PDB file of C-alpha atoms in Angstrom:
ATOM      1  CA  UNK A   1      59.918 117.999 122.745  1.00  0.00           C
ATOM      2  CA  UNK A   2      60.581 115.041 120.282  1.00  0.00           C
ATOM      3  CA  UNK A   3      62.693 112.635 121.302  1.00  0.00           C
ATOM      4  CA  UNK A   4      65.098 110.265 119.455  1.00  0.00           C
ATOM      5  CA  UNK A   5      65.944 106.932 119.692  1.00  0.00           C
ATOM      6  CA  UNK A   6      68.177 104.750 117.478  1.00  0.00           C
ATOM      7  CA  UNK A   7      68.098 101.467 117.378  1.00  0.00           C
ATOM      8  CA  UNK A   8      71.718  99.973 116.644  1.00  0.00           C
ATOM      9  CA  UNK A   9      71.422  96.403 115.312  1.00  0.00           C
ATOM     10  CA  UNK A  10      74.702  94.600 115.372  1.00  0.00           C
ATOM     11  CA  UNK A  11      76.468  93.676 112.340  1.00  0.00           C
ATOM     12  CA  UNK A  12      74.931  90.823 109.918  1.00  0.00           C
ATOM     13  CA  UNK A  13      77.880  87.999 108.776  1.00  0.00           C
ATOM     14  CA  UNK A  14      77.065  89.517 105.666  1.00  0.00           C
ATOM     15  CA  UNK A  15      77.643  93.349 106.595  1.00  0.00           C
ATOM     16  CA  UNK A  16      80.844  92.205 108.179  1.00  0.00           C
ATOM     17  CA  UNK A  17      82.162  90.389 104.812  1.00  0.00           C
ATOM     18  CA  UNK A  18      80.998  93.140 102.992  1.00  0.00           C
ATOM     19  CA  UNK A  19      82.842  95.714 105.171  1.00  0.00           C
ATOM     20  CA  UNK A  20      85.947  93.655 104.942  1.00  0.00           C
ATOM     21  CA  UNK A  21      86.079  93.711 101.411  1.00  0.00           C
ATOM     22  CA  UNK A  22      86.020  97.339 100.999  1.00  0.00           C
ATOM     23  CA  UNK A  23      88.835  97.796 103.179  1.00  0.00           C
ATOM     24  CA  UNK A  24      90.765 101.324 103.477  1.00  0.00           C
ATOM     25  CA  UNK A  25      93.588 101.267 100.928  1.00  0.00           C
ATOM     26  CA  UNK A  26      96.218 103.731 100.712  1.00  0.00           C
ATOM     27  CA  UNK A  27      99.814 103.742  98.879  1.00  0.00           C
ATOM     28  CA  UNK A  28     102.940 105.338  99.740  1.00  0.00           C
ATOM     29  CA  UNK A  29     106.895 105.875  99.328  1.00  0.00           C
ATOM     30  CA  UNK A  30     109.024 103.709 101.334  1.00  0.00           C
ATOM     31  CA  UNK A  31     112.846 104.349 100.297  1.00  0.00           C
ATOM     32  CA  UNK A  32     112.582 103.277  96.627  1.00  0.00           C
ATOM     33  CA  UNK A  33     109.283 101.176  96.809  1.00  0.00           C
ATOM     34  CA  UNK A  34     105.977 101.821  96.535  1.00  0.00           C
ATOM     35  CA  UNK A  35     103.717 100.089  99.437  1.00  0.00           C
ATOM     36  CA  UNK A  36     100.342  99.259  99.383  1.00  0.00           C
ATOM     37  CA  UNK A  37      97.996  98.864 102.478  1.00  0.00           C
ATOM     38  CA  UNK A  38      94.717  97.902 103.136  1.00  0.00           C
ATOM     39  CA  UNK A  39      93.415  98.406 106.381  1.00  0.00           C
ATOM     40  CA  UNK A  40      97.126  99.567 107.511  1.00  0.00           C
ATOM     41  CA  UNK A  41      98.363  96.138 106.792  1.00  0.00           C
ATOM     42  CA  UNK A  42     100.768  96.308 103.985  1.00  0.00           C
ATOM     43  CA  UNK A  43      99.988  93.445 101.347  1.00  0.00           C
ATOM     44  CA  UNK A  44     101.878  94.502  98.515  1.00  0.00           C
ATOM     45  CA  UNK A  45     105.101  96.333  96.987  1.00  0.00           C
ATOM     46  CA  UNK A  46     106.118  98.299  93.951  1.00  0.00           C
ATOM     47  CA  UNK A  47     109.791  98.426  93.125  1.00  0.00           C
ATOM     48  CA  UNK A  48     110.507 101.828  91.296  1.00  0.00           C
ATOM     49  CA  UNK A  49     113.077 100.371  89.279  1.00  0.00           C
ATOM     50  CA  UNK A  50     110.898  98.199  87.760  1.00  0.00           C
ATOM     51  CA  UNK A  51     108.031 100.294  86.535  1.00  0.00           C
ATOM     52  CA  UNK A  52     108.414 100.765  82.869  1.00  0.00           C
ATOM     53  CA  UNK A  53     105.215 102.937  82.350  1.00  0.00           C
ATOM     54  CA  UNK A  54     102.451 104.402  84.361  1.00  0.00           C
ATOM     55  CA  UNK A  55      99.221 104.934  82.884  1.00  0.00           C
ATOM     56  CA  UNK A  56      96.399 107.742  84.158  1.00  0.00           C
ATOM     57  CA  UNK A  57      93.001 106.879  83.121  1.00  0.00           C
ATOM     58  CA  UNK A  58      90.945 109.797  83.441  1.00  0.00           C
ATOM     59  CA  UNK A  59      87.304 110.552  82.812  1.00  0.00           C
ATOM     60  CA  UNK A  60      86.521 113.827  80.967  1.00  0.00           C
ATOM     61  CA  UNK A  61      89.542 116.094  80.196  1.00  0.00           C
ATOM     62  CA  UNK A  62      91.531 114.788  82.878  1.00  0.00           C
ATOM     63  CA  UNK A  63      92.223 118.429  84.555  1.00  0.00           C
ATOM     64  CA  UNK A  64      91.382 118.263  88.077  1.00  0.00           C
ATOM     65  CA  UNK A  65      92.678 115.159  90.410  1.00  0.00           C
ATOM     66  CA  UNK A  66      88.928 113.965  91.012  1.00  0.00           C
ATOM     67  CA  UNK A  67      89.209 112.933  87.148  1.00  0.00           C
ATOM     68  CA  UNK A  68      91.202 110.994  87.679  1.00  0.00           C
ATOM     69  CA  UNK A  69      90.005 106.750  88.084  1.00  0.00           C
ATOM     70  CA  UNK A  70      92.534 104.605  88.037  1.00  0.00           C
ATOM     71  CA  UNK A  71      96.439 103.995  87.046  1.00  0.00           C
ATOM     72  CA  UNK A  72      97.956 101.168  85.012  1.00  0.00           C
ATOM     73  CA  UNK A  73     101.551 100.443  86.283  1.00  0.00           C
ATOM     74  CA  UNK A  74     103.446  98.374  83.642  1.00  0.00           C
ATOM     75  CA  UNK A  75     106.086  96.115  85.545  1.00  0.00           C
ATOM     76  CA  UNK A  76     108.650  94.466  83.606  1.00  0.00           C
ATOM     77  CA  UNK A  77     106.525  91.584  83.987  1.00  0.00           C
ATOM     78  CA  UNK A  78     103.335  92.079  85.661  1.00  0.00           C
ATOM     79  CA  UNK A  79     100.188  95.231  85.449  1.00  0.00           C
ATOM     80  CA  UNK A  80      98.982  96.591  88.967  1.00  0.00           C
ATOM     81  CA  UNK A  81      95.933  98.652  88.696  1.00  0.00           C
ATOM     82  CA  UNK A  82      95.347 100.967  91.360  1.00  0.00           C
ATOM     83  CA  UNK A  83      92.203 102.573  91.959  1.00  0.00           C
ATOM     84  CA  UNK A  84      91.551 106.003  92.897  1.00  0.00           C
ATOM     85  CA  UNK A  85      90.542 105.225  96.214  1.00  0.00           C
ATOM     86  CA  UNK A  86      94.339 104.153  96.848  1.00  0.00           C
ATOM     87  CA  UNK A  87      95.714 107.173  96.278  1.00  0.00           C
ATOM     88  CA  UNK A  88      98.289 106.231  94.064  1.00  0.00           C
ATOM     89  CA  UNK A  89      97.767 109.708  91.937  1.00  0.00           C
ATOM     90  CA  UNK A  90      98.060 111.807  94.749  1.00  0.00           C
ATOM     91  CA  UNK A  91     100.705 110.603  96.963  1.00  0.00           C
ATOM     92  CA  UNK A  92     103.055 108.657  94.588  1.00  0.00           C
ATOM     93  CA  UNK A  93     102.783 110.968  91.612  1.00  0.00           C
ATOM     94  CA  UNK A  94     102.482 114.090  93.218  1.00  0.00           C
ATOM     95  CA  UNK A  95     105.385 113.437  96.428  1.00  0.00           C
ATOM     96  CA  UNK A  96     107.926 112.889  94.279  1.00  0.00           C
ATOM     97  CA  UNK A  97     107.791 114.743  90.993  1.00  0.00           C
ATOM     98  CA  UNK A  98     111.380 115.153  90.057  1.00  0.00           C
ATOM     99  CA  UNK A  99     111.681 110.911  89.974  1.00  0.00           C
ATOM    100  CA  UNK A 100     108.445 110.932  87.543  1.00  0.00           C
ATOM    101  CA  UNK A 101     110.260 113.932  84.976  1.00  0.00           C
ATOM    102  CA  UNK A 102     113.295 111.797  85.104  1.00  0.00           C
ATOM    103  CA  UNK A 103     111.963 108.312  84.354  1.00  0.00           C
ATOM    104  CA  UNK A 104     109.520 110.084  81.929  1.00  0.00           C
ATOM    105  CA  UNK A 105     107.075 107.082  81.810  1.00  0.00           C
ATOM    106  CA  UNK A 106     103.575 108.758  82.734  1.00  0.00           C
ATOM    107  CA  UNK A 107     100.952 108.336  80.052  1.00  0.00           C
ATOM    108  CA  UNK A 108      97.547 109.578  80.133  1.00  0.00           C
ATOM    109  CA  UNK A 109      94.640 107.987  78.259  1.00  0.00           C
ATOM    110  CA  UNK A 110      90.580 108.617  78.473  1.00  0.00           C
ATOM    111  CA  UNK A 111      88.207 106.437  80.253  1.00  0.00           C
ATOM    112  CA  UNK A 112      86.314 105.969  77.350  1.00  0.00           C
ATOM    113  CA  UNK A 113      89.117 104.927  74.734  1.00  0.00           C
ATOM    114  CA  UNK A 114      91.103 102.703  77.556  1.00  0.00           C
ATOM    115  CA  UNK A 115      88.552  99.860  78.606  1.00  0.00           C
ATOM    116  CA  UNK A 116      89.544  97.130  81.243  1.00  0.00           C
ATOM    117  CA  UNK A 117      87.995  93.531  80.647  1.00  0.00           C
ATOM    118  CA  UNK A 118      84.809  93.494  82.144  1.00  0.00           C
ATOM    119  CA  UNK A 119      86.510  90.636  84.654  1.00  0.00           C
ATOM    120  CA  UNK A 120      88.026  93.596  85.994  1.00  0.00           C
ATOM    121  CA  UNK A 121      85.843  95.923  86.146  1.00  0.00           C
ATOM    122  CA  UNK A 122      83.925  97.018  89.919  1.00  0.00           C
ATOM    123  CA  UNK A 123      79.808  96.073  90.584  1.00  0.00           C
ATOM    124  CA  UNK A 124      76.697  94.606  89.456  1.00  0.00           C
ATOM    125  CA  UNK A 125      77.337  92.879  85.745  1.00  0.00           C
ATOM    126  CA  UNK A 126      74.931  95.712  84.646  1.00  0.00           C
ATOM    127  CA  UNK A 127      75.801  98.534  86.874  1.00  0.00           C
ATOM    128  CA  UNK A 128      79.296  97.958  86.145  1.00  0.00           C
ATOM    129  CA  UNK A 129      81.482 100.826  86.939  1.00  0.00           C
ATOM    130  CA  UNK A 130      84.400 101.108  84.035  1.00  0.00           C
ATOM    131  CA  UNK A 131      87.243 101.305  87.498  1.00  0.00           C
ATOM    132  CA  UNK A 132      88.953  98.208  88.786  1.00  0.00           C
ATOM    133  CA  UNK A 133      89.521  97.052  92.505  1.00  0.00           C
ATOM    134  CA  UNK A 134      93.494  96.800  93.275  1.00  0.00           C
ATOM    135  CA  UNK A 135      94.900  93.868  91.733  1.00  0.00           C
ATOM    136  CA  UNK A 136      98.492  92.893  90.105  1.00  0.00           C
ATOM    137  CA  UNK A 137      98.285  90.734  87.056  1.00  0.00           C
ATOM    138  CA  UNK A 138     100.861  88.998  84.079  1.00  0.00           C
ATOM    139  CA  UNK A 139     101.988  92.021  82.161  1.00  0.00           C
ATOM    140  CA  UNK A 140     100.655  89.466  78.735  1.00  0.00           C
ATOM    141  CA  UNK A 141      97.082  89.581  79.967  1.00  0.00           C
ATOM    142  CA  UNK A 142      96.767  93.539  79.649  1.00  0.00           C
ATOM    143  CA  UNK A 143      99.526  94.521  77.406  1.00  0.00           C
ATOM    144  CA  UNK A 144      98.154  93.099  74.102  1.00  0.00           C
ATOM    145  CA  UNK A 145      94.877  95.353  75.288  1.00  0.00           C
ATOM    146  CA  UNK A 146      96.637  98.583  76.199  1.00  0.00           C
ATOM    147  CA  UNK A 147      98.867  98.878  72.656  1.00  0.00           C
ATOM    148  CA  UNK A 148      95.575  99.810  71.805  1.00  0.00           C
ATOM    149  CA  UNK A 149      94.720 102.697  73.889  1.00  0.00           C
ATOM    150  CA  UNK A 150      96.034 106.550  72.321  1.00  0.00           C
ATOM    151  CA  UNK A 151      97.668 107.453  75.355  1.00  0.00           C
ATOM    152  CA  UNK A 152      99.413 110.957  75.947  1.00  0.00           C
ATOM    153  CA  UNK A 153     102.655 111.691  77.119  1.00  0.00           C
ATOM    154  CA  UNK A 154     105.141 111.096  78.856  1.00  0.00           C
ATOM    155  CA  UNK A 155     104.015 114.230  81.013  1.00  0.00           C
ATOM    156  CA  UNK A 156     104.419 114.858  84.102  1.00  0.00           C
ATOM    157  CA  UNK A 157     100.794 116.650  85.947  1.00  0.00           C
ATOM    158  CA  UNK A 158     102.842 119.825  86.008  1.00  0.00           C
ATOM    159  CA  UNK A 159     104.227 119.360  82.314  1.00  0.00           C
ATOM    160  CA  UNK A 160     100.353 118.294  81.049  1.00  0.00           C
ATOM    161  CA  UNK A 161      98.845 121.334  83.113  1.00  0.00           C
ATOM    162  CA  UNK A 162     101.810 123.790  81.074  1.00  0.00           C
ATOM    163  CA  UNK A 163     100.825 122.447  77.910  1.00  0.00           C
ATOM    164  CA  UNK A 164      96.874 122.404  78.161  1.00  0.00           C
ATOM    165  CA  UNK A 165      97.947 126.427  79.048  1.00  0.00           C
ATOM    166  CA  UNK A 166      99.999 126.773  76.334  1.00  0.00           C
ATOM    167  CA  UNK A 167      97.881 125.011  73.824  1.00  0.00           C
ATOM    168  CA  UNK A 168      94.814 127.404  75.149  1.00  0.00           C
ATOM    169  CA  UNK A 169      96.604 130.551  74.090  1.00  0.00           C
ATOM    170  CA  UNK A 170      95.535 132.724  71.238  1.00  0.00           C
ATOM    171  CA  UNK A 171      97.665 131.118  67.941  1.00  0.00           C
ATOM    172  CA  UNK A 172      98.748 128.174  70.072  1.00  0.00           C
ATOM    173  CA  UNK A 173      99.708 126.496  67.004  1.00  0.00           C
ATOM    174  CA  UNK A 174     100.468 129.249  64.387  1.00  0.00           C
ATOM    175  CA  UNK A 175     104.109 130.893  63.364  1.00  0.00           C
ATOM    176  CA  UNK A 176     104.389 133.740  64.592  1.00  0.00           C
ATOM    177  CA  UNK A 177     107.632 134.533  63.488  1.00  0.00           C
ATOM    178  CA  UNK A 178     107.782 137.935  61.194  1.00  0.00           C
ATOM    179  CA  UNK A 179     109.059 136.741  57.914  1.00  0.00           C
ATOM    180  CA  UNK A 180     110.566 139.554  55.341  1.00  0.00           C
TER     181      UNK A 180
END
């Protein structure tokens, strides 16, 4: 019989920064806010009443949550970019759908046609990933970049789902009204 041992070396000072700096972030609904945590300490909040527009960057078509990399929240005067990893897609957009079709402020835009600066942009200056790590910024820094992105919307994921169906039907975009 083989036997197996594992050696567990303690932590390095620079494991333990390194671990720290990932942390576990998360975002939910509290009343009318939005809270963000990392590591189950909250460090920052959203008012609803504030967000002017939301925008989904997705990578490929943008039809299945994984797609999905990060959102652009346009405050009346700030940008928070949240990363998928907070969950800001999936709890916050998806919890409460009937605030989203009301405010009808969620764009969506491509990866590829909706850039961050590089200064935001996650890794290795040559293995840089095109997602951000959470951060809140003056609304002036991003906004002159963003009139530039062809964004979609507003649509709700339930309203963009009904018209990538509807567009996908046979004569999507014909007449077909009889005319005499």
């Amino acid at each position: 019989m083989f036997r197996f041992s594992f050696d567990i070396e303690p932590l390095t000072s620079r494991d333990k920064r390194r671990f720290e700096m990932s942390g576990n972030w998360r975002t939910a609904w509290q009343q009318q806010d939005i809270v963000v945590y990392r590591n189950d300490r909250e460090i920052d909040r959203v008012r609803s009443a504030e967000i002017a527009r939301v925008v989904l960057v997705h990578r490929g078509e943008g039809n299945s949550p994984g797609d999905l990399v990060h959102a652009v929240v346009v405050l009346e005067d700030d940008c928070v970019i949240f990363p998928a990893d907070t969950g800001f897609a999936g709890r916050v957009l998806f919890e409460r759908q009937p605030f989203w079709q009301h405010k009808a402020c969620v764009y969506w835009a491509r990866l590829a046609k909706a850039p961050l600066p590089w200064r935001l942009r996650r890794g290795v200056w040559f293995l840089r990933s095109a997602t951000a790590s959470y951060i809140r910024m003056p609304r002036a820094e991003l906004g002159a970049l963003m009139e530039g992105w062809p964004l979609q919307g507003p649509q709700t994921w339930d309203q963009r789902k009904w018209n990538q169906i509807e567009n996908s039907r046979p004569f999507a975009g014909a007449d077909t009204r009889l005319r005499a």
